[in-house]
PDB file of N, CA and C in Angstrom:
ATOM      1  N   VAL A   1      59.055 143.165  53.249  1.00  0.00           N
ATOM      2  CA  VAL A   1      57.940 143.540  52.414  1.00  0.00           C
ATOM      3  C   VAL A   1      56.808 144.018  53.308  1.00  0.00           C
ATOM      4  N   ALA A   2      56.323 145.193  53.051  1.00  0.00           N
ATOM      5  CA  ALA A   2      55.210 145.754  53.823  1.00  0.00           C
ATOM      6  C   ALA A   2      53.900 145.342  53.178  1.00  0.00           C
ATOM      7  N   HIS A   3      52.936 145.038  54.001  1.00  0.00           N
ATOM      8  CA  HIS A   3      51.596 144.711  53.524  1.00  0.00           C
ATOM      9  C   HIS A   3      50.653 145.780  54.032  1.00  0.00           C
ATOM     10  N   TYR A   4      49.893 146.357  53.144  1.00  0.00           N
ATOM     11  CA  TYR A   4      48.985 147.419  53.526  1.00  0.00           C
ATOM     12  C   TYR A   4      47.546 146.955  53.369  1.00  0.00           C
ATOM     13  N   CYS A   5      46.705 147.452  54.218  1.00  0.00           N
ATOM     14  CA  CYS A   5      45.300 147.110  54.209  1.00  0.00           C
ATOM     15  C   CYS A   5      44.499 148.386  54.014  1.00  0.00           C
ATOM     16  N   ARG A   6      43.617 148.412  53.051  1.00  0.00           N
ATOM     17  CA  ARG A   6      42.793 149.596  52.797  1.00  0.00           C
ATOM     18  C   ARG A   6      41.330 149.240  53.035  1.00  0.00           C
ATOM     19  N   ILE A   7      40.916 149.342  54.272  1.00  0.00           N
ATOM     20  CA  ILE A   7      39.531 149.092  54.645  1.00  0.00           C
ATOM     21  C   ILE A   7      39.000 150.373  55.245  1.00  0.00           C
ATOM     22  N   SER A   8      37.781 150.720  54.937  1.00  0.00           N
ATOM     23  CA  SER A   8      37.237 151.958  55.486  1.00  0.00           C
ATOM     24  C   SER A   8      35.794 151.768  55.906  1.00  0.00           C
ATOM     25  N   LEU A   9      35.386 152.565  56.848  1.00  0.00           N
ATOM     26  CA  LEU A   9      34.012 152.591  57.321  1.00  0.00           C
ATOM     27  C   LEU A   9      33.571 154.032  57.407  1.00  0.00           C
ATOM     28  N   ARG A  10      32.399 154.334  56.899  1.00  0.00           N
ATOM     29  CA  ARG A  10      31.839 155.684  56.997  1.00  0.00           C
ATOM     30  C   ARG A  10      30.941 155.712  58.220  1.00  0.00           C
ATOM     31  N   GLN A  11      31.220 156.622  59.148  1.00  0.00           N
ATOM     32  CA  GLN A  11      30.444 156.786  60.366  1.00  0.00           C
ATOM     33  C   GLN A  11      29.157 157.556  60.056  1.00  0.00           C
ATOM     34  N   SER A  12      28.149 157.424  60.911  1.00  0.00           N
ATOM     35  CA  SER A  12      26.886 158.131  60.701  1.00  0.00           C
ATOM     36  C   SER A  12      27.052 159.643  60.767  1.00  0.00           C
ATOM     37  N   ASP A  13      28.104 160.119  61.460  1.00  0.00           N
ATOM     38  CA  ASP A  13      28.346 161.558  61.555  1.00  0.00           C
ATOM     39  C   ASP A  13      29.203 162.080  60.395  1.00  0.00           C
ATOM     40  N   GLY A  14      29.485 161.233  59.403  1.00  0.00           N
ATOM     41  CA  GLY A  14      30.233 161.664  58.226  1.00  0.00           C
ATOM     42  C   GLY A  14      31.724 161.404  58.295  1.00  0.00           C
ATOM     43  N   ARG A  15      32.238 161.014  59.478  1.00  0.00           N
ATOM     44  CA  ARG A  15      33.661 160.713  59.586  1.00  0.00           C
ATOM     45  C   ARG A  15      33.950 159.384  58.908  1.00  0.00           C
ATOM     46  N   THR A  16      35.163 159.237  58.420  1.00  0.00           N
ATOM     47  CA  THR A  16      35.576 157.999  57.775  1.00  0.00           C
ATOM     48  C   THR A  16      36.717 157.399  58.576  1.00  0.00           C
ATOM     49  N   ILE A  17      36.655 156.097  58.800  1.00  0.00           N
ATOM     50  CA  ILE A  17      37.720 155.398  59.509  1.00  0.00           C
ATOM     51  C   ILE A  17      38.439 154.522  58.500  1.00  0.00           C
ATOM     52  N   MET A  18      39.753 154.649  58.451  1.00  0.00           N
ATOM     53  CA  MET A  18      40.538 153.768  57.600  1.00  0.00           C
ATOM     54  C   MET A  18      41.924 153.614  58.193  1.00  0.00           C
ATOM     55  N   PRO A  19      42.540 152.442  58.053  1.00  0.00           N
ATOM     56  CA  PRO A  19      43.866 152.231  58.620  1.00  0.00           C
ATOM     57  C   PRO A  19      44.898 153.087  57.901  1.00  0.00           C
ATOM     58  N   THR A  20      45.863 153.573  58.657  1.00  0.00           N
ATOM     59  CA  THR A  20      46.890 154.426  58.072  1.00  0.00           C
ATOM     60  C   THR A  20      48.280 153.838  58.242  1.00  0.00           C
ATOM     61  N   THR A  21      48.375 152.657  58.824  1.00  0.00           N
ATOM     62  CA  THR A  21      49.660 152.005  59.014  1.00  0.00           C
ATOM     63  C   THR A  21      49.557 150.570  58.542  1.00  0.00           C
ATOM     64  N   GLN A  22      50.649 149.839  58.650  1.00  0.00           N
ATOM     65  CA  GLN A  22      50.662 148.445  58.227  1.00  0.00           C
ATOM     66  C   GLN A  22      49.646 147.643  59.031  1.00  0.00           C
ATOM     67  N   MET A  23      49.280 146.482  58.509  1.00  0.00           N
ATOM     68  CA  MET A  23      48.308 145.629  59.193  1.00  0.00           C
ATOM     69  C   MET A  23      48.729 145.451  60.644  1.00  0.00           C
ATOM     70  N   GLY A  24      47.761 145.474  61.515  1.00  0.00           N
ATOM     71  CA  GLY A  24      48.051 145.363  62.935  1.00  0.00           C
ATOM     72  C   GLY A  24      48.348 146.711  63.553  1.00  0.00           C
ATOM     73  N   GLY A  25      48.328 147.756  62.735  1.00  0.00           N
ATOM     74  CA  GLY A  25      48.637 149.099  63.204  1.00  0.00           C
ATOM     75  C   GLY A  25      47.412 149.828  63.704  1.00  0.00           C
ATOM     76  N   LEU A  26      47.554 151.100  63.805  1.00  0.00           N
ATOM     77  CA  LEU A  26      46.498 151.956  64.316  1.00  0.00           C
ATOM     78  C   LEU A  26      45.468 152.284  63.250  1.00  0.00           C
ATOM     79  N   VAL A  27      44.291 152.657  63.710  1.00  0.00           N
ATOM     80  CA  VAL A  27      43.232 153.118  62.818  1.00  0.00           C
ATOM     81  C   VAL A  27      42.979 154.578  63.142  1.00  0.00           C
ATOM     82  N   ARG A  28      42.886 155.404  62.130  1.00  0.00           N
ATOM     83  CA  ARG A  28      42.671 156.834  62.321  1.00  0.00           C
ATOM     84  C   ARG A  28      41.349 157.239  61.702  1.00  0.00           C
ATOM     85  N   THR A  29      40.677 158.179  62.326  1.00  0.00           N
ATOM     86  CA  THR A  29      39.431 158.724  61.799  1.00  0.00           C
ATOM     87  C   THR A  29      39.732 160.021  61.058  1.00  0.00           C
ATOM     88  N   PHE A  30      39.216 160.139  59.832  1.00  0.00           N
ATOM     89  CA  PHE A  30      39.416 161.321  59.004  1.00  0.00           C
ATOM     90  C   PHE A  30      38.092 162.054  58.839  1.00  0.00           C
ATOM     91  N   THR A  31      38.149 163.369  58.911  1.00  0.00           N
ATOM     92  CA  THR A  31      36.978 164.172  58.582  1.00  0.00           C
ATOM     93  C   THR A  31      36.939 164.353  57.063  1.00  0.00           C
ATOM     94  N   GLU A  32      35.808 164.800  56.543  1.00  0.00           N
ATOM     95  CA  GLU A  32      35.698 165.050  55.112  1.00  0.00           C
ATOM     96  C   GLU A  32      36.704 166.119  54.682  1.00  0.00           C
ATOM     97  N   ASP A  33      36.903 167.151  55.506  1.00  0.00           N
ATOM     98  CA  ASP A  33      37.878 168.195  55.171  1.00  0.00           C
ATOM     99  C   ASP A  33      39.290 167.624  55.081  1.00  0.00           C
ATOM    100  N   GLU A  34      39.632 166.710  55.984  1.00  0.00           N
ATOM    101  CA  GLU A  34      40.958 166.088  55.932  1.00  0.00           C
ATOM    102  C   GLU A  34      41.119 165.237  54.680  1.00  0.00           C
ATOM    103  N   LEU A  35      40.057 164.522  54.291  1.00  0.00           N
ATOM    104  CA  LEU A  35      40.120 163.729  53.067  1.00  0.00           C
ATOM    105  C   LEU A  35      40.261 164.622  51.841  1.00  0.00           C
ATOM    106  N   LEU A  36      39.533 165.739  51.810  1.00  0.00           N
ATOM    107  CA  LEU A  36      39.650 166.687  50.694  1.00  0.00           C
ATOM    108  C   LEU A  36      41.058 167.255  50.613  1.00  0.00           C
ATOM    109  N   GLU A  37      41.636 167.582  51.771  1.00  0.00           N
ATOM    110  CA  GLU A  37      43.000 168.107  51.808  1.00  0.00           C
ATOM    111  C   GLU A  37      43.999 167.068  51.311  1.00  0.00           C
ATOM    112  N   ARG A  38      43.824 165.821  51.752  1.00  0.00           N
ATOM    113  CA  ARG A  38      44.741 164.764  51.318  1.00  0.00           C
ATOM    114  C   ARG A  38      44.603 164.502  49.827  1.00  0.00           C
ATOM    115  N   ARG A  39      43.380 164.509  49.329  1.00  0.00           N
ATOM    116  CA  ARG A  39      43.180 164.310  47.886  1.00  0.00           C
ATOM    117  C   ARG A  39      43.882 165.414  47.108  1.00  0.00           C
ATOM    118  N   SER A  40      43.770 166.643  47.572  1.00  0.00           N
ATOM    119  CA  SER A  40      44.423 167.771  46.915  1.00  0.00           C
ATOM    120  C   SER A  40      45.943 167.584  46.907  1.00  0.00           C
ATOM    121  N   GLU A  41      46.499 167.127  48.012  1.00  0.00           N
ATOM    122  CA  GLU A  41      47.952 166.892  48.092  1.00  0.00           C
ATOM    123  C   GLU A  41      48.390 165.804  47.108  1.00  0.00           C
ATOM    124  N   VAL A  42      47.618 164.729  47.038  1.00  0.00           N
ATOM    125  CA  VAL A  42      47.962 163.632  46.131  1.00  0.00           C
ATOM    126  C   VAL A  42      47.834 164.084  44.679  1.00  0.00           C
ATOM    127  N   VAL A  43      46.780 164.830  44.358  1.00  0.00           N
ATOM    128  CA  VAL A  43      46.603 165.343  42.993  1.00  0.00           C
ATOM    129  C   VAL A  43      47.786 166.238  42.619  1.00  0.00           C
ATOM    130  N   LYS A  44      48.226 167.101  43.532  1.00  0.00           N
ATOM    131  CA  LYS A  44      49.384 167.962  43.249  1.00  0.00           C
ATOM    132  C   LYS A  44      50.624 167.139  42.946  1.00  0.00           C
ATOM    133  N   LYS A  45      50.839 166.066  43.708  1.00  0.00           N
ATOM    134  CA  LYS A  45      52.008 165.200  43.461  1.00  0.00           C
ATOM    135  C   LYS A  45      51.899 164.512  42.108  1.00  0.00           C
ATOM    136  N   LEU A  46      50.707 164.027  41.771  1.00  0.00           N
ATOM    137  CA  LEU A  46      50.512 163.381  40.467  1.00  0.00           C
ATOM    138  C   LEU A  46      50.702 164.382  39.337  1.00  0.00           C
ATOM    139  N   GLU A  47      50.161 165.600  39.498  1.00  0.00           N
ATOM    140  CA  GLU A  47      50.328 166.634  38.471  1.00  0.00           C
ATOM    141  C   GLU A  47      51.795 167.024  38.312  1.00  0.00           C
ATOM    142  N   HIS A  48      52.511 167.115  39.410  1.00  0.00           N
ATOM    143  CA  HIS A  48      53.939 167.444  39.341  1.00  0.00           C
ATOM    144  C   HIS A  48      54.706 166.357  38.588  1.00  0.00           C
ATOM    145  N   ARG A  49      54.366 165.117  38.860  1.00  0.00           N
ATOM    146  CA  ARG A  49      55.068 163.986  38.264  1.00  0.00           C
ATOM    147  C   ARG A  49      54.713 163.782  36.790  1.00  0.00           C
ATOM    148  N   PHE A  50      53.424 163.989  36.441  1.00  0.00           N
ATOM    149  CA  PHE A  50      52.956 163.649  35.097  1.00  0.00           C
ATOM    150  C   PHE A  50      52.498 164.845  34.263  1.00  0.00           C
ATOM    151  N   GLY A  51      52.433 166.032  34.845  1.00  0.00           N
ATOM    152  CA  GLY A  51      52.018 167.216  34.103  1.00  0.00           C
ATOM    153  C   GLY A  51      50.554 167.576  34.292  1.00  0.00           C
ATOM    154  N   SER A  52      49.714 166.566  34.498  1.00  0.00           N
ATOM    155  CA  SER A  52      48.293 166.796  34.760  1.00  0.00           C
ATOM    156  C   SER A  52      47.709 165.526  35.364  1.00  0.00           C
ATOM    157  N   LEU A  53      46.571 165.671  36.011  1.00  0.00           N
ATOM    158  CA  LEU A  53      45.898 164.502  36.570  1.00  0.00           C
ATOM    159  C   LEU A  53      45.451 163.564  35.455  1.00  0.00           C
ATOM    160  N   GLU A  54      44.971 164.141  34.359  1.00  0.00           N
ATOM    161  CA  GLU A  54      44.516 163.326  33.234  1.00  0.00           C
ATOM    162  C   GLU A  54      45.645 162.462  32.681  1.00  0.00           C
ATOM    163  N   ARG A  55      46.832 163.054  32.520  1.00  0.00           N
ATOM    164  CA  ARG A  55      47.983 162.282  32.022  1.00  0.00           C
ATOM    165  C   ARG A  55      48.392 161.205  33.018  1.00  0.00           C
ATOM    166  N   ALA A  56      48.302 161.539  34.304  1.00  0.00           N
ATOM    167  CA  ALA A  56      48.633 160.549  35.336  1.00  0.00           C
ATOM    168  C   ALA A  56      47.709 159.341  35.233  1.00  0.00           C
ATOM    169  N   LEU A  57      46.415 159.604  35.090  1.00  0.00           N
ATOM    170  CA  LEU A  57      45.454 158.505  35.016  1.00  0.00           C
ATOM    171  C   LEU A  57      45.611 157.709  33.720  1.00  0.00           C
ATOM    172  N   GLU A  58      46.013 158.374  32.646  1.00  0.00           N
ATOM    173  CA  GLU A  58      46.314 157.663  31.397  1.00  0.00           C
ATOM    174  C   GLU A  58      47.520 156.763  31.589  1.00  0.00           C
ATOM    175  N   ARG A  59      48.548 157.281  32.262  1.00  0.00           N
ATOM    176  CA  ARG A  59      49.762 156.506  32.529  1.00  0.00           C
ATOM    177  C   ARG A  59      49.445 155.287  33.390  1.00  0.00           C
ATOM    178  N   GLU A  60      48.523 155.465  34.324  1.00  0.00           N
ATOM    179  CA  GLU A  60      48.146 154.348  35.188  1.00  0.00           C
ATOM    180  C   GLU A  60      47.608 153.184  34.358  1.00  0.00           C
ATOM    181  N   GLN A  61      46.920 153.495  33.277  1.00  0.00           N
ATOM    182  CA  GLN A  61      46.306 152.463  32.437  1.00  0.00           C
ATOM    183  C   GLN A  61      47.325 151.570  31.740  1.00  0.00           C
ATOM    184  N   ASP A  62      48.551 152.057  31.541  1.00  0.00           N
ATOM    185  CA  ASP A  62      49.544 151.217  30.850  1.00  0.00           C
ATOM    186  C   ASP A  62      50.330 150.323  31.804  1.00  0.00           C
ATOM    187  N   TRP A  63      50.044 150.408  33.088  1.00  0.00           N
ATOM    188  CA  TRP A  63      50.664 149.556  34.112  1.00  0.00           C
ATOM    189  C   TRP A  63      52.185 149.668  34.139  1.00  0.00           C
ATOM    190  N   ASN A  64      52.711 150.793  33.678  1.00  0.00           N
ATOM    191  CA  ASN A  64      54.159 150.981  33.639  1.00  0.00           C
ATOM    192  C   ASN A  64      54.536 152.123  34.573  1.00  0.00           C
ATOM    193  N   TYR A  65      54.561 151.840  35.862  1.00  0.00           N
ATOM    194  CA  TYR A  65      54.910 152.864  36.844  1.00  0.00           C
ATOM    195  C   TYR A  65      55.613 152.219  38.027  1.00  0.00           C
ATOM    196  N   ASP A  66      56.355 153.036  38.756  1.00  0.00           N
ATOM    197  CA  ASP A  66      57.138 152.513  39.871  1.00  0.00           C
ATOM    198  C   ASP A  66      56.303 152.396  41.153  1.00  0.00           C
ATOM    199  N   GLU A  67      56.926 151.928  42.213  1.00  0.00           N
ATOM    200  CA  GLU A  67      56.219 151.680  43.464  1.00  0.00           C
ATOM    201  C   GLU A  67      55.668 152.963  44.081  1.00  0.00           C
ATOM    202  N   GLU A  68      56.431 154.043  44.020  1.00  0.00           N
ATOM    203  CA  GLU A  68      55.956 155.314  44.576  1.00  0.00           C
ATOM    204  C   GLU A  68      54.728 155.820  43.817  1.00  0.00           C
ATOM    205  N   GLU A  69      54.774 155.716  42.486  1.00  0.00           N
ATOM    206  CA  GLU A  69      53.627 156.112  41.679  1.00  0.00           C
ATOM    207  C   GLU A  69      52.430 155.214  41.970  1.00  0.00           C
ATOM    208  N   SER A  70      52.676 153.936  42.166  1.00  0.00           N
ATOM    209  CA  SER A  70      51.613 153.000  42.507  1.00  0.00           C
ATOM    210  C   SER A  70      50.925 153.399  43.813  1.00  0.00           C
ATOM    211  N   MET A  71      51.706 153.812  44.798  1.00  0.00           N
ATOM    212  CA  MET A  71      51.139 154.239  46.070  1.00  0.00           C
ATOM    213  C   MET A  71      50.303 155.508  45.894  1.00  0.00           C
ATOM    214  N   LEU A  72      50.768 156.433  45.044  1.00  0.00           N
ATOM    215  CA  LEU A  72      49.999 157.647  44.777  1.00  0.00           C
ATOM    216  C   LEU A  72      48.671 157.318  44.095  1.00  0.00           C
ATOM    217  N   PHE A  73      48.715 156.438  43.094  1.00  0.00           N
ATOM    218  CA  PHE A  73      47.483 156.046  42.411  1.00  0.00           C
ATOM    219  C   PHE A  73      46.511 155.385  43.394  1.00  0.00           C
ATOM    220  N   SER A  74      47.047 154.505  44.213  1.00  0.00           N
ATOM    221  CA  SER A  74      46.214 153.798  45.187  1.00  0.00           C
ATOM    222  C   SER A  74      45.569 154.776  46.160  1.00  0.00           C
ATOM    223  N   GLU A  75      46.356 155.715  46.664  1.00  0.00           N
ATOM    224  CA  GLU A  75      45.802 156.688  47.606  1.00  0.00           C
ATOM    225  C   GLU A  75      44.798 157.610  46.930  1.00  0.00           C
ATOM    226  N   TYR A  76      45.090 158.027  45.708  1.00  0.00           N
ATOM    227  CA  TYR A  76      44.157 158.878  44.964  1.00  0.00           C
ATOM    228  C   TYR A  76      42.796 158.187  44.845  1.00  0.00           C
ATOM    229  N   HIS A  77      42.801 156.933  44.418  1.00  0.00           N
ATOM    230  CA  HIS A  77      41.542 156.220  44.225  1.00  0.00           C
ATOM    231  C   HIS A  77      40.836 155.942  45.555  1.00  0.00           C
ATOM    232  N   ALA A  78      41.591 155.608  46.601  1.00  0.00           N
ATOM    233  CA  ALA A  78      40.986 155.344  47.913  1.00  0.00           C
ATOM    234  C   ALA A  78      40.309 156.589  48.457  1.00  0.00           C
ATOM    235  N   VAL A  79      41.004 157.713  48.426  1.00  0.00           N
ATOM    236  CA  VAL A  79      40.438 158.952  48.972  1.00  0.00           C
ATOM    237  C   VAL A  79      39.262 159.427  48.120  1.00  0.00           C
ATOM    238  N   THR A  80      39.394 159.322  46.801  1.00  0.00           N
ATOM    239  CA  THR A  80      38.294 159.725  45.908  1.00  0.00           C
ATOM    240  C   THR A  80      37.071 158.859  46.173  1.00  0.00           C
ATOM    241  N   PHE A  81      37.273 157.567  46.346  1.00  0.00           N
ATOM    242  CA  PHE A  81      36.158 156.669  46.632  1.00  0.00           C
ATOM    243  C   PHE A  81      35.477 157.060  47.937  1.00  0.00           C
ATOM    244  N   LEU A  82      36.256 157.324  48.975  1.00  0.00           N
ATOM    245  CA  LEU A  82      35.674 157.681  50.271  1.00  0.00           C
ATOM    246  C   LEU A  82      34.900 158.996  50.204  1.00  0.00           C
ATOM    247  N   LEU A  83      35.394 159.925  49.421  1.00  0.00           N
ATOM    248  CA  LEU A  83      34.731 161.226  49.323  1.00  0.00           C
ATOM    249  C   LEU A  83      33.453 161.172  48.500  1.00  0.00           C
ATOM    250  N   PHE A  84      33.444 160.392  47.455  1.00  0.00           N
ATOM    251  CA  PHE A  84      32.346 160.424  46.498  1.00  0.00           C
ATOM    252  C   PHE A  84      31.550 159.131  46.486  1.00  0.00           C
ATOM    253  N   LYS A  85      31.617 158.383  47.570  1.00  0.00           N
ATOM    254  CA  LYS A  85      30.937 157.108  47.717  1.00  0.00           C
ATOM    255  C   LYS A  85      29.438 157.279  47.692  1.00  0.00           C
TER     256      LYS A  85
END
């Protein structure tokens, strides 16, 4: 069983630091452009899977989704939070 940690810090220069591997792993710094790109990639995957982002977020509310979908939802919310904090 993998355990993931989602902790982030916003640097004064606008960079965001958040872990990208399992606990005890490496920490990577993301630029705002990289976060925007990742958010776009995750949104595309959610839209492909559910037809639209809105439908994906509605589906999330019923708590009936698999582990891969759960990871997509988690990443979508984490990246969105970091961008629009």
